[in-house]
Amino acid sequence: KMWDIPEEEMATKSKNMSVPMARVKKIMKIDEDVRCLNIASDAPIFMAQAAEFFIEEMTAMGWQYVSEARRRILQKSDVATAVKKNEQFDFLLDFLPQAPAIKPLSRNP
Amino acid sequence: DPKDKPVLDQERYLPIANVTRLMKGQMDPQAKLAKDAKECVQECVSEFITFVASEAAEICNQQKRKTIMADDLLTAMESLGFDNFAEPMRIFLQKYRQVHRITGPYHV
């Protein structure tokens, strides 16, 4: 299982995150209410691990559609299908365009 | 106060290289990963982080506390219905604390 992390690995976990914790902390602070509070040192470690799981879960779900259709490329539409078919991703429905015709979120507004 | 500094555009996402590496770990080694899929997941994970953090901030404000802790993030995940993530993260936090009680805490 993906969360079954061995003890030795856990001891150095905060130094070997697959995503940078400083950036995770910045992303948390996009929210105005978060910016007004302090963030304990265990919070970015926790959130970074959750972000890893999230990326892996979302990709694994999208990959199912690719492999069922015997295709070789994972595309945005596969990720979008995973979002639509899983309740826990409902919060992304407003964020992800429903139809491919809608322009994707601008990275430099 | 640096706490109130707004987040810059280039800091709103996790680095694409990290996202790509984690994604490829879930796919066939020979399969390809489209750029739009990487960017989509990169955007979605930022939404996820701010969504959970925002709920955790609300929990802190309700309880009149000034510091967001890992436990608040866990409670937030549970109350937002992230069942697939809350349970593994509860185990992660337990294990992390067990190990770090012996080896001492790390700081970010």
GROMACS .gro file of N, CA and C in nm, chain A residues 13-15 17 19-26 28 39-48, chain B residues 96 105-108:
model
   84
   13LYS      N    1   1.208   1.131   0.651
   13LYS     CA    2   1.101   1.171   0.559
   13LYS      C    3   1.099   1.321   0.529
   14SER      N    4   1.114   1.402   0.635
   14SER     CA    5   1.102   1.546   0.612
   14SER      C    6   1.215   1.600   0.527
   15LYS      N    7   1.325   1.523   0.516
   15LYS     CA    8   1.436   1.568   0.431
   15LYS      C    9   1.427   1.512   0.290
   17MET      N   10   1.125   1.452   0.101
   17MET     CA   11   0.993   1.463   0.041
   17MET      C   12   1.005   1.470  -0.112
   19VAL      N   13   0.806   1.634  -0.291
   19VAL     CA   14   0.771   1.771  -0.329
   19VAL      C   15   0.830   1.866  -0.225
   20PRO      N   16   0.875   1.986  -0.268
   20PRO     CA   17   0.939   2.077  -0.173
   20PRO      C   18   0.840   2.135  -0.071
   21MET      N   19   0.873   2.120   0.057
   21MET     CA   20   0.781   2.162   0.162
   21MET      C   21   0.764   2.314   0.169
   22ALA      N   22   0.871   2.386   0.137
   22ALA     CA   23   0.862   2.533   0.139
   22ALA      C   24   0.756   2.580   0.040
   23ARG      N   25   0.751   2.511  -0.077
   23ARG     CA   26   0.652   2.548  -0.178
   23ARG      C   27   0.511   2.510  -0.132
   24VAL      N   28   0.500   2.394  -0.068
   24VAL     CA   29   0.370   2.351  -0.015
   24VAL      C   30   0.316   2.457   0.081
   25LYS      N   31   0.405   2.507   0.166
   25LYS     CA   32   0.367   2.610   0.263
   25LYS      C   33   0.318   2.736   0.192
   26LYS      N   34   0.388   2.774   0.084
   26LYS     CA   35   0.347   2.892   0.005
   26LYS      C   36   0.207   2.872  -0.053
   28MET      N   37  -0.028   2.677   0.057
   28MET     CA   38  -0.127   2.687   0.166
   28MET      C   39  -0.163   2.833   0.191
   39ILE      N   40   0.189   2.860   1.092
   39ILE     CA   41   0.183   2.722   1.045
   39ILE      C   42   0.286   2.641   1.123
   40ALA      N   43   0.239   2.541   1.199
   40ALA     CA   44   0.329   2.457   1.279
   40ALA      C   45   0.423   2.378   1.187
   41SER      N   46   0.539   2.338   1.240
   41SER     CA   47   0.639   2.273   1.155
   41SER      C   48   0.592   2.138   1.102
   42ASP      N   49   0.498   2.072   1.170
   42ASP     CA   50   0.451   1.943   1.119
   42ASP      C   51   0.347   1.957   1.006
   43ALA      N   52   0.292   2.076   0.991
   43ALA     CA   53   0.185   2.094   0.891
   43ALA      C   54   0.233   2.084   0.745
   44PRO      N   55   0.344   2.150   0.707
   44PRO     CA   56   0.389   2.135   0.568
   44PRO      C   57   0.435   1.993   0.535
   45ILE      N   58   0.491   1.922   0.633
   45ILE     CA   59   0.532   1.783   0.612
   45ILE      C   60   0.407   1.699   0.581
   46PHE      N   61   0.306   1.718   0.664
   46PHE     CA   62   0.180   1.647   0.647
   46PHE      C   63   0.117   1.678   0.511
   47MET      N   64   0.111   1.807   0.479
   47MET     CA   65   0.045   1.849   0.354
   47MET      C   66   0.124   1.803   0.232
   48ALA      N   67   0.258   1.802   0.242
   48ALA     CA   68   0.341   1.755   0.130
   48ALA      C   69   0.316   1.607   0.103
  205TYR      N   70   0.484   0.889   1.180
  205TYR     CA   71   0.580   1.000   1.181
  205TYR      C   72   0.613   1.039   1.324
  214PRO      N   73   1.265   1.593   1.668
  214PRO     CA   74   1.187   1.658   1.563
  214PRO      C   75   1.275   1.721   1.455
  215TYR      N   76   1.218   1.733   1.337
  215TYR     CA   77   1.281   1.808   1.229
  215TYR      C   78   1.205   1.937   1.210
  216HIS      N   79   1.271   2.037   1.163
  216HIS     CA   80   1.201   2.161   1.138
  216HIS      C   81   1.211   2.201   0.992
  217VAL      N   82   1.108   2.264   0.945
  217VAL     CA   83   1.104   2.306   0.805
  217VAL      C   84   1.183   2.436   0.790
   0.00000   0.00000   0.00000
